[in-house]
Amino acid sequence: MPARQRISENLRRVRKERGLSQEELAELADFHRTYVSQLERQVTNISIDGLERLAIALDMDVMELLKLPTE
């Protein structure tokens, strides 16, 4: 599974588990709302720094966003 897909699936799952909207997560990570949507739809790439900002906003280790999603 490509890294972009892993990030997308993990990001969406964790965001929903935490009860956050895309807009709320974007605000916590200091991103534009549409950027989070683009990441979840695999439209755009994210930098390592950006990935770290999302992980901090979700209170998790950045590596968790890169793991193979569990079914």
PDB file of N, CA, C and O in Angstrom:
ATOM      1  N   MET A   1       0.852  -1.177   0.000  1.00  0.00           N
ATOM      2  CA  MET A   1       0.000   0.000   0.000  1.00  0.00           C
ATOM      3  C   MET A   1       0.896   1.239   0.000  1.00  0.00           C
ATOM      4  O   MET A   1       1.772   1.359   0.845  1.00  0.00           O
ATOM      5  N   PRO A   2       0.667   2.170  -0.924  1.00  0.00           N
ATOM      6  CA  PRO A   2       1.477   3.389  -0.987  1.00  0.00           C
ATOM      7  C   PRO A   2       1.335   4.236   0.290  1.00  0.00           C
ATOM      8  O   PRO A   2       0.281   4.226   0.939  1.00  0.00           O
ATOM      9  N   ALA A   3       2.378   4.948   0.629  1.00  0.00           N
ATOM     10  CA  ALA A   3       2.381   5.781   1.831  1.00  0.00           C
ATOM     11  C   ALA A   3       1.244   6.805   1.807  1.00  0.00           C
ATOM     12  O   ALA A   3       0.616   7.063   2.834  1.00  0.00           O
ATOM     13  N   ARG A   4       0.967   7.370   0.641  1.00  0.00           N
ATOM     14  CA  ARG A   4      -0.095   8.377   0.551  1.00  0.00           C
ATOM     15  C   ARG A   4      -1.441   7.764   0.957  1.00  0.00           C
ATOM     16  O   ARG A   4      -2.235   8.391   1.650  1.00  0.00           O
ATOM     17  N   GLN A   5      -1.678   6.536   0.553  1.00  0.00           N
ATOM     18  CA  GLN A   5      -2.930   5.861   0.907  1.00  0.00           C
ATOM     19  C   GLN A   5      -2.962   5.518   2.394  1.00  0.00           C
ATOM     20  O   GLN A   5      -4.000   5.652   3.049  1.00  0.00           O
ATOM     21  N   ARG A   6      -1.833   5.086   2.932  1.00  0.00           N
ATOM     22  CA  ARG A   6      -1.748   4.789   4.367  1.00  0.00           C
ATOM     23  C   ARG A   6      -2.099   6.020   5.185  1.00  0.00           C
ATOM     24  O   ARG A   6      -2.898   5.963   6.121  1.00  0.00           O
ATOM     25  N   ILE A   7      -1.463   7.140   4.836  1.00  0.00           N
ATOM     26  CA  ILE A   7      -1.698   8.385   5.565  1.00  0.00           C
ATOM     27  C   ILE A   7      -3.164   8.776   5.461  1.00  0.00           C
ATOM     28  O   ILE A   7      -3.798   9.131   6.459  1.00  0.00           O
ATOM     29  N   SER A   8      -3.702   8.701   4.272  1.00  0.00           N
ATOM     30  CA  SER A   8      -5.096   9.067   4.037  1.00  0.00           C
ATOM     31  C   SER A   8      -6.038   8.249   4.915  1.00  0.00           C
ATOM     32  O   SER A   8      -6.905   8.806   5.609  1.00  0.00           O
ATOM     33  N   GLU A   9      -5.891   6.940   4.879  1.00  0.00           N
ATOM     34  CA  GLU A   9      -6.790   6.063   5.638  1.00  0.00           C
ATOM     35  C   GLU A   9      -6.613   6.226   7.140  1.00  0.00           C
ATOM     36  O   GLU A   9      -7.593   6.278   7.887  1.00  0.00           O
ATOM     37  N   ASN A  10      -5.377   6.307   7.588  1.00  0.00           N
ATOM     38  CA  ASN A  10      -5.128   6.493   9.025  1.00  0.00           C
ATOM     39  C   ASN A  10      -5.618   7.846   9.505  1.00  0.00           C
ATOM     40  O   ASN A  10      -6.204   7.953  10.578  1.00  0.00           O
ATOM     41  N   LEU A  11      -5.382   8.873   8.717  1.00  0.00           N
ATOM     42  CA  LEU A  11      -5.807  10.221   9.088  1.00  0.00           C
ATOM     43  C   LEU A  11      -7.325  10.278   9.240  1.00  0.00           C
ATOM     44  O   LEU A  11      -7.840  10.779  10.247  1.00  0.00           O
ATOM     45  N   ARG A  12      -8.043   9.764   8.259  1.00  0.00           N
ATOM     46  CA  ARG A  12      -9.501   9.782   8.304  1.00  0.00           C
ATOM     47  C   ARG A  12     -10.027   8.983   9.506  1.00  0.00           C
ATOM     48  O   ARG A  12     -10.902   9.442  10.237  1.00  0.00           O
ATOM     49  N   ARG A  13      -9.455   7.802   9.724  1.00  0.00           N
ATOM     50  CA  ARG A  13      -9.905   6.949  10.827  1.00  0.00           C
ATOM     51  C   ARG A  13      -9.692   7.617  12.180  1.00  0.00           C
ATOM     52  O   ARG A  13     -10.615   7.700  13.001  1.00  0.00           O
ATOM     53  N   VAL A  14      -8.483   8.118  12.398  1.00  0.00           N
ATOM     54  CA  VAL A  14      -8.157   8.724  13.689  1.00  0.00           C
ATOM     55  C   VAL A  14      -8.965  10.011  13.896  1.00  0.00           C
ATOM     56  O   VAL A  14      -9.475  10.260  14.990  1.00  0.00           O
ATOM     57  N   ARG A  15      -9.098  10.800  12.854  1.00  0.00           N
ATOM     58  CA  ARG A  15      -9.881  12.038  12.966  1.00  0.00           C
ATOM     59  C   ARG A  15     -11.311  11.722  13.396  1.00  0.00           C
ATOM     60  O   ARG A  15     -11.845  12.359  14.316  1.00  0.00           O
ATOM     61  N   LYS A  16     -11.907  10.716  12.779  1.00  0.00           N
ATOM     62  CA  LYS A  16     -13.281  10.339  13.126  1.00  0.00           C
ATOM     63  C   LYS A  16     -13.364   9.736  14.525  1.00  0.00           C
ATOM     64  O   LYS A  16     -14.314  10.005  15.262  1.00  0.00           O
ATOM     65  N   GLU A  17     -12.362   8.921  14.895  1.00  0.00           N
ATOM     66  CA  GLU A  17     -12.334   8.353  16.251  1.00  0.00           C
ATOM     67  C   GLU A  17     -12.284   9.448  17.308  1.00  0.00           C
ATOM     68  O   GLU A  17     -12.845   9.294  18.393  1.00  0.00           O
ATOM     69  N   ARG A  18     -11.613  10.530  16.990  1.00  0.00           N
ATOM     70  CA  ARG A  18     -11.494  11.643  17.936  1.00  0.00           C
ATOM     71  C   ARG A  18     -12.689  12.597  17.864  1.00  0.00           C
ATOM     72  O   ARG A  18     -12.742  13.581  18.590  1.00  0.00           O
ATOM     73  N   GLY A  19     -13.606  12.314  16.947  1.00  0.00           N
ATOM     74  CA  GLY A  19     -14.809  13.146  16.826  1.00  0.00           C
ATOM     75  C   GLY A  19     -14.539  14.515  16.232  1.00  0.00           C
ATOM     76  O   GLY A  19     -15.252  15.473  16.547  1.00  0.00           O
ATOM     77  N   LEU A  20     -13.517  14.611  15.390  1.00  0.00           N
ATOM     78  CA  LEU A  20     -13.147  15.895  14.793  1.00  0.00           C
ATOM     79  C   LEU A  20     -13.627  15.987  13.351  1.00  0.00           C
ATOM     80  O   LEU A  20     -13.559  15.009  12.609  1.00  0.00           O
ATOM     81  N   SER A  21     -14.068  17.162  12.976  1.00  0.00           N
ATOM     82  CA  SER A  21     -14.361  17.422  11.574  1.00  0.00           C
ATOM     83  C   SER A  21     -13.043  17.753  10.875  1.00  0.00           C
ATOM     84  O   SER A  21     -12.029  18.020  11.534  1.00  0.00           O
ATOM     85  N   GLN A  22     -13.062  17.750   9.562  1.00  0.00           N
ATOM     86  CA  GLN A  22     -11.862  18.151   8.823  1.00  0.00           C
ATOM     87  C   GLN A  22     -11.480  19.582   9.191  1.00  0.00           C
ATOM     88  O   GLN A  22     -10.298  19.885   9.351  1.00  0.00           O
ATOM     89  N   GLU A  23     -12.466  20.424   9.339  1.00  0.00           N
ATOM     90  CA  GLU A  23     -12.204  21.824   9.688  1.00  0.00           C
ATOM     91  C   GLU A  23     -11.567  21.943  11.068  1.00  0.00           C
ATOM     92  O   GLU A  23     -10.614  22.718  11.259  1.00  0.00           O
ATOM     93  N   GLU A  24     -12.058  21.178  12.031  1.00  0.00           N
ATOM     94  CA  GLU A  24     -11.492  21.225  13.386  1.00  0.00           C
ATOM     95  C   GLU A  24     -10.049  20.729  13.395  1.00  0.00           C
ATOM     96  O   GLU A  24      -9.190  21.334  14.047  1.00  0.00           O
ATOM     97  N   LEU A  25      -9.788  19.645  12.682  1.00  0.00           N
ATOM     98  CA  LEU A  25      -8.414  19.135  12.614  1.00  0.00           C
ATOM     99  C   LEU A  25      -7.498  20.142  11.932  1.00  0.00           C
ATOM    100  O   LEU A  25      -6.382  20.386  12.393  1.00  0.00           O
ATOM    101  N   ALA A  26      -7.978  20.729  10.849  1.00  0.00           N
ATOM    102  CA  ALA A  26      -7.183  21.736  10.137  1.00  0.00           C
ATOM    103  C   ALA A  26      -6.817  22.888  11.068  1.00  0.00           C
ATOM    104  O   ALA A  26      -5.682  23.353  11.072  1.00  0.00           O
ATOM    105  N   GLU A  27      -7.782  23.317  11.863  1.00  0.00           N
ATOM    106  CA  GLU A  27      -7.531  24.417  12.795  1.00  0.00           C
ATOM    107  C   GLU A  27      -6.481  24.028  13.833  1.00  0.00           C
ATOM    108  O   GLU A  27      -5.567  24.799  14.131  1.00  0.00           O
ATOM    109  N   LEU A  28      -6.586  22.813  14.370  1.00  0.00           N
ATOM    110  CA  LEU A  28      -5.621  22.344  15.372  1.00  0.00           C
ATOM    111  C   LEU A  28      -4.204  22.243  14.804  1.00  0.00           C
ATOM    112  O   LEU A  28      -3.229  22.486  15.510  1.00  0.00           O
ATOM    113  N   ALA A  29      -4.104  21.864  13.527  1.00  0.00           N
ATOM    114  CA  ALA A  29      -2.795  21.674  12.900  1.00  0.00           C
ATOM    115  C   ALA A  29      -2.325  22.911  12.138  1.00  0.00           C
ATOM    116  O   ALA A  29      -1.261  22.903  11.524  1.00  0.00           O
ATOM    117  N   ASP A  30      -3.137  23.963  12.166  1.00  0.00           N
ATOM    118  CA  ASP A  30      -2.835  25.217  11.468  1.00  0.00           C
ATOM    119  C   ASP A  30      -2.713  25.011   9.953  1.00  0.00           C
ATOM    120  O   ASP A  30      -1.767  25.451   9.319  1.00  0.00           O
ATOM    121  N   PHE A  31      -3.691  24.287   9.407  1.00  0.00           N
ATOM    122  CA  PHE A  31      -3.823  24.083   7.968  1.00  0.00           C
ATOM    123  C   PHE A  31      -5.155  24.669   7.504  1.00  0.00           C
ATOM    124  O   PHE A  31      -6.056  24.861   8.312  1.00  0.00           O
ATOM    125  N   HIS A  32      -5.287  24.845   6.211  1.00  0.00           N
ATOM    126  CA  HIS A  32      -6.576  25.234   5.641  1.00  0.00           C
ATOM    127  C   HIS A  32      -7.459  23.990   5.599  1.00  0.00           C
ATOM    128  O   HIS A  32      -6.976  22.879   5.378  1.00  0.00           O
ATOM    129  N   ARG A  33      -8.740  24.179   5.794  1.00  0.00           N
ATOM    130  CA  ARG A  33      -9.690  23.063   5.818  1.00  0.00           C
ATOM    131  C   ARG A  33      -9.614  22.205   4.563  1.00  0.00           C
ATOM    132  O   ARG A  33      -9.656  20.982   4.629  1.00  0.00           O
ATOM    133  N   THR A  34      -9.468  22.841   3.417  1.00  0.00           N
ATOM    134  CA  THR A  34      -9.449  22.085   2.170  1.00  0.00           C
ATOM    135  C   THR A  34      -8.204  21.206   2.056  1.00  0.00           C
ATOM    136  O   THR A  34      -8.236  20.185   1.375  1.00  0.00           O
ATOM    137  N   TYR A  35      -7.129  21.573   2.735  1.00  0.00           N
ATOM    138  CA  TYR A  35      -5.907  20.777   2.684  1.00  0.00           C
ATOM    139  C   TYR A  35      -6.124  19.413   3.340  1.00  0.00           C
ATOM    140  O   TYR A  35      -5.683  18.391   2.809  1.00  0.00           O
ATOM    141  N   VAL A  36      -6.803  19.389   4.475  1.00  0.00           N
ATOM    142  CA  VAL A  36      -7.092  18.121   5.148  1.00  0.00           C
ATOM    143  C   VAL A  36      -7.958  17.253   4.241  1.00  0.00           C
ATOM    144  O   VAL A  36      -7.720  16.055   4.096  1.00  0.00           O
ATOM    145  N   SER A  37      -8.926  17.840   3.596  1.00  0.00           N
ATOM    146  CA  SER A  37      -9.767  17.112   2.646  1.00  0.00           C
ATOM    147  C   SER A  37      -8.927  16.533   1.512  1.00  0.00           C
ATOM    148  O   SER A  37      -9.104  15.367   1.122  1.00  0.00           O
ATOM    149  N   GLN A  38      -8.016  17.313   0.988  1.00  0.00           N
ATOM    150  CA  GLN A  38      -7.159  16.847  -0.107  1.00  0.00           C
ATOM    151  C   GLN A  38      -6.270  15.695   0.336  1.00  0.00           C
ATOM    152  O   GLN A  38      -6.045  14.750  -0.428  1.00  0.00           O
ATOM    153  N   LEU A  39      -5.778  15.756   1.562  1.00  0.00           N
ATOM    154  CA  LEU A  39      -4.952  14.661   2.084  1.00  0.00           C
ATOM    155  C   LEU A  39      -5.772  13.385   2.217  1.00  0.00           C
ATOM    156  O   LEU A  39      -5.309  12.307   1.840  1.00  0.00           O
ATOM    157  N   GLU A  40      -6.979  13.505   2.714  1.00  0.00           N
ATOM    158  CA  GLU A  40      -7.828  12.335   2.893  1.00  0.00           C
ATOM    159  C   GLU A  40      -8.262  11.738   1.558  1.00  0.00           C
ATOM    160  O   GLU A  40      -8.530  10.548   1.477  1.00  0.00           O
ATOM    161  N   ARG A  41      -8.329  12.555   0.537  1.00  0.00           N
ATOM    162  CA  ARG A  41      -8.710  12.074  -0.798  1.00  0.00           C
ATOM    163  C   ARG A  41      -7.485  11.720  -1.651  1.00  0.00           C
ATOM    164  O   ARG A  41      -7.629  11.375  -2.818  1.00  0.00           O
ATOM    165  N   GLN A  42      -6.304  11.837  -1.086  1.00  0.00           N
ATOM    166  CA  GLN A  42      -5.041  11.518  -1.759  1.00  0.00           C
ATOM    167  C   GLN A  42      -4.797  12.401  -2.982  1.00  0.00           C
ATOM    168  O   GLN A  42      -4.209  11.970  -3.970  1.00  0.00           O
ATOM    169  N   VAL A  43      -5.232  13.638  -2.899  1.00  0.00           N
ATOM    170  CA  VAL A  43      -5.067  14.583  -4.003  1.00  0.00           C
ATOM    171  C   VAL A  43      -3.706  15.261  -3.939  1.00  0.00           C
ATOM    172  O   VAL A  43      -3.154  15.648  -4.956  1.00  0.00           O
ATOM    173  N   THR A  44      -3.174  15.388  -2.755  1.00  0.00           N
ATOM    174  CA  THR A  44      -1.918  16.107  -2.568  1.00  0.00           C
ATOM    175  C   THR A  44      -0.984  15.332  -1.647  1.00  0.00           C
ATOM    176  O   THR A  44      -1.420  14.449  -0.911  1.00  0.00           O
ATOM    177  N   ASN A  45       0.280  15.665  -1.709  1.00  0.00           N
ATOM    178  CA  ASN A  45       1.290  15.088  -0.819  1.00  0.00           C
ATOM    179  C   ASN A  45       1.460  15.977   0.396  1.00  0.00           C
ATOM    180  O   ASN A  45       1.123  17.159   0.364  1.00  0.00           O
ATOM    181  N   ILE A  46       2.039  15.423   1.431  1.00  0.00           N
ATOM    182  CA  ILE A  46       2.318  16.191   2.635  1.00  0.00           C
ATOM    183  C   ILE A  46       3.800  16.069   2.962  1.00  0.00           C
ATOM    184  O   ILE A  46       4.411  15.020   2.736  1.00  0.00           O
ATOM    185  N   SER A  47       4.360  17.140   3.481  1.00  0.00           N
ATOM    186  CA  SER A  47       5.763  17.124   3.894  1.00  0.00           C
ATOM    187  C   SER A  47       5.892  16.420   5.245  1.00  0.00           C
ATOM    188  O   SER A  47       4.900  16.208   5.956  1.00  0.00           O
ATOM    189  N   ILE A  48       7.100  16.079   5.596  1.00  0.00           N
ATOM    190  CA  ILE A  48       7.363  15.481   6.910  1.00  0.00           C
ATOM    191  C   ILE A  48       6.950  16.452   8.010  1.00  0.00           C
ATOM    192  O   ILE A  48       6.347  16.052   9.006  1.00  0.00           O
ATOM    193  N   ASP A  49       7.249  17.718   7.835  1.00  0.00           N
ATOM    194  CA  ASP A  49       6.862  18.718   8.829  1.00  0.00           C
ATOM    195  C   ASP A  49       5.346  18.789   8.968  1.00  0.00           C
ATOM    196  O   ASP A  49       4.811  18.907  10.072  1.00  0.00           O
ATOM    197  N   GLY A  50       4.647  18.733   7.847  1.00  0.00           N
ATOM    198  CA  GLY A  50       3.188  18.766   7.882  1.00  0.00           C
ATOM    199  C   GLY A  50       2.617  17.532   8.554  1.00  0.00           C
ATOM    200  O   GLY A  50       1.650  17.605   9.323  1.00  0.00           O
ATOM    201  N   LEU A  51       3.207  16.389   8.280  1.00  0.00           N
ATOM    202  CA  LEU A  51       2.776  15.145   8.899  1.00  0.00           C
ATOM    203  C   LEU A  51       2.954  15.228  10.416  1.00  0.00           C
ATOM    204  O   LEU A  51       2.089  14.793  11.181  1.00  0.00           O
ATOM    205  N   GLU A  52       4.057  15.830  10.826  1.00  0.00           N
ATOM    206  CA  GLU A  52       4.306  15.998  12.260  1.00  0.00           C
ATOM    207  C   GLU A  52       3.273  16.929  12.888  1.00  0.00           C
ATOM    208  O   GLU A  52       2.798  16.682  14.001  1.00  0.00           O
ATOM    209  N   ARG A  53       2.901  17.986  12.193  1.00  0.00           N
ATOM    210  CA  ARG A  53       1.868  18.902  12.712  1.00  0.00           C
ATOM    211  C   ARG A  53       0.540  18.179  12.911  1.00  0.00           C
ATOM    212  O   ARG A  53      -0.153  18.403  13.909  1.00  0.00           O
ATOM    213  N   LEU A  54       0.179  17.318  11.958  1.00  0.00           N
ATOM    214  CA  LEU A  54      -1.056  16.546  12.108  1.00  0.00           C
ATOM    215  C   LEU A  54      -0.961  15.593  13.295  1.00  0.00           C
ATOM    216  O   LEU A  54      -1.903  15.463  14.079  1.00  0.00           O
ATOM    217  N   ALA A  55       0.170  14.913  13.420  1.00  0.00           N
ATOM    218  CA  ALA A  55       0.355  13.976  14.530  1.00  0.00           C
ATOM    219  C   ALA A  55       0.254  14.695  15.870  1.00  0.00           C
ATOM    220  O   ALA A  55      -0.403  14.197  16.795  1.00  0.00           O
ATOM    221  N   ILE A  56       0.857  15.854  15.974  1.00  0.00           N
ATOM    222  CA  ILE A  56       0.783  16.630  17.223  1.00  0.00           C
ATOM    223  C   ILE A  56      -0.661  17.036  17.495  1.00  0.00           C
ATOM    224  O   ILE A  56      -1.147  16.925  18.621  1.00  0.00           O
ATOM    225  N   ALA A  57      -1.357  17.484  16.469  1.00  0.00           N
ATOM    226  CA  ALA A  57      -2.754  17.896  16.621  1.00  0.00           C
ATOM    227  C   ALA A  57      -3.631  16.725  17.065  1.00  0.00           C
ATOM    228  O   ALA A  57      -4.609  16.920  17.800  1.00  0.00           O
ATOM    229  N   LEU A  58      -3.269  15.519  16.625  1.00  0.00           N
ATOM    230  CA  LEU A  58      -4.038  14.324  16.986  1.00  0.00           C
ATOM    231  C   LEU A  58      -3.480  13.625  18.227  1.00  0.00           C
ATOM    232  O   LEU A  58      -3.970  12.570  18.619  1.00  0.00           O
ATOM    233  N   ASP A  59      -2.435  14.202  18.821  1.00  0.00           N
ATOM    234  CA  ASP A  59      -1.804  13.663  20.027  1.00  0.00           C
ATOM    235  C   ASP A  59      -1.355  12.220  19.818  1.00  0.00           C
ATOM    236  O   ASP A  59      -1.726  11.310  20.560  1.00  0.00           O
ATOM    237  N   MET A  60      -0.573  12.018  18.749  1.00  0.00           N
ATOM    238  CA  MET A  60      -0.076  10.690  18.430  1.00  0.00           C
ATOM    239  C   MET A  60       1.307  10.792  17.818  1.00  0.00           C
ATOM    240  O   MET A  60       1.731  11.875  17.435  1.00  0.00           O
ATOM    241  N   ASP A  61       1.992   9.674  17.738  1.00  0.00           N
ATOM    242  CA  ASP A  61       3.304   9.638  17.110  1.00  0.00           C
ATOM    243  C   ASP A  61       3.139   9.670  15.597  1.00  0.00           C
ATOM    244  O   ASP A  61       2.234   9.025  15.051  1.00  0.00           O
ATOM    245  N   VAL A  62       4.009  10.378  14.928  1.00  0.00           N
ATOM    246  CA  VAL A  62       3.935  10.512  13.477  1.00  0.00           C
ATOM    247  C   VAL A  62       3.980   9.154  12.778  1.00  0.00           C
ATOM    248  O   VAL A  62       3.348   8.962  11.735  1.00  0.00           O
ATOM    249  N   MET A  63       4.674   8.199  13.349  1.00  0.00           N
ATOM    250  CA  MET A  63       4.776   6.869  12.749  1.00  0.00           C
ATOM    251  C   MET A  63       3.427   6.160  12.672  1.00  0.00           C
ATOM    252  O   MET A  63       3.210   5.321  11.801  1.00  0.00           O
ATOM    253  N   GLU A  64       2.527   6.496  13.564  1.00  0.00           N
ATOM    254  CA  GLU A  64       1.189   5.872  13.554  1.00  0.00           C
ATOM    255  C   GLU A  64       0.437   6.222  12.277  1.00  0.00           C
ATOM    256  O   GLU A  64      -0.390   5.438  11.807  1.00  0.00           O
ATOM    257  N   LEU A  65       0.709   7.380  11.707  1.00  0.00           N
ATOM    258  CA  LEU A  65       0.051   7.781  10.472  1.00  0.00           C
ATOM    259  C   LEU A  65       0.597   7.055   9.253  1.00  0.00           C
ATOM    260  O   LEU A  65      -0.028   7.023   8.199  1.00  0.00           O
ATOM    261  N   LEU A  66       1.768   6.449   9.419  1.00  0.00           N
ATOM    262  CA  LEU A  66       2.395   5.731   8.300  1.00  0.00           C
ATOM    263  C   LEU A  66       2.210   4.218   8.365  1.00  0.00           C
ATOM    264  O   LEU A  66       2.544   3.520   7.413  1.00  0.00           O
ATOM    265  N   LYS A  67       1.668   3.726   9.452  1.00  0.00           N
ATOM    266  CA  LYS A  67       1.465   2.283   9.608  1.00  0.00           C
ATOM    267  C   LYS A  67       0.406   1.772   8.650  1.00  0.00           C
ATOM    268  O   LYS A  67      -0.492   2.511   8.244  1.00  0.00           O
ATOM    269  N   LEU A  68       0.502   0.484   8.313  1.00  0.00           N
ATOM    270  CA  LEU A  68      -0.562  -0.135   7.527  1.00  0.00           C
ATOM    271  C   LEU A  68      -1.853  -0.095   8.320  1.00  0.00           C
ATOM    272  O   LEU A  68      -1.872  -0.490   9.487  1.00  0.00           O
ATOM    273  N   PRO A  69      -2.938   0.411   7.717  1.00  0.00           N
ATOM    274  CA  PRO A  69      -4.208   0.451   8.446  1.00  0.00           C
ATOM    275  C   PRO A  69      -4.686  -0.951   8.769  1.00  0.00           C
ATOM    276  O   PRO A  69      -4.488  -1.882   7.996  1.00  0.00           O
ATOM    277  N   THR A  70      -5.300  -1.101   9.927  1.00  0.00           N
ATOM    278  CA  THR A  70      -5.860  -2.395  10.326  1.00  0.00           C
ATOM    279  C   THR A  70      -7.303  -2.468   9.848  1.00  0.00           C
ATOM    280  O   THR A  70      -7.979  -1.452   9.747  1.00  0.00           O
ATOM    281  N   GLU A  71      -7.717  -3.654   9.551  1.00  0.00           N
ATOM    282  CA  GLU A  71      -9.089  -3.821   9.042  1.00  0.00           C
ATOM    283  C   GLU A  71     -10.026  -4.195  10.151  1.00  0.00           C
ATOM    284  O   GLU A  71      -9.735  -4.681  11.142  1.00  0.00           O
TER     285      GLU A  71
END
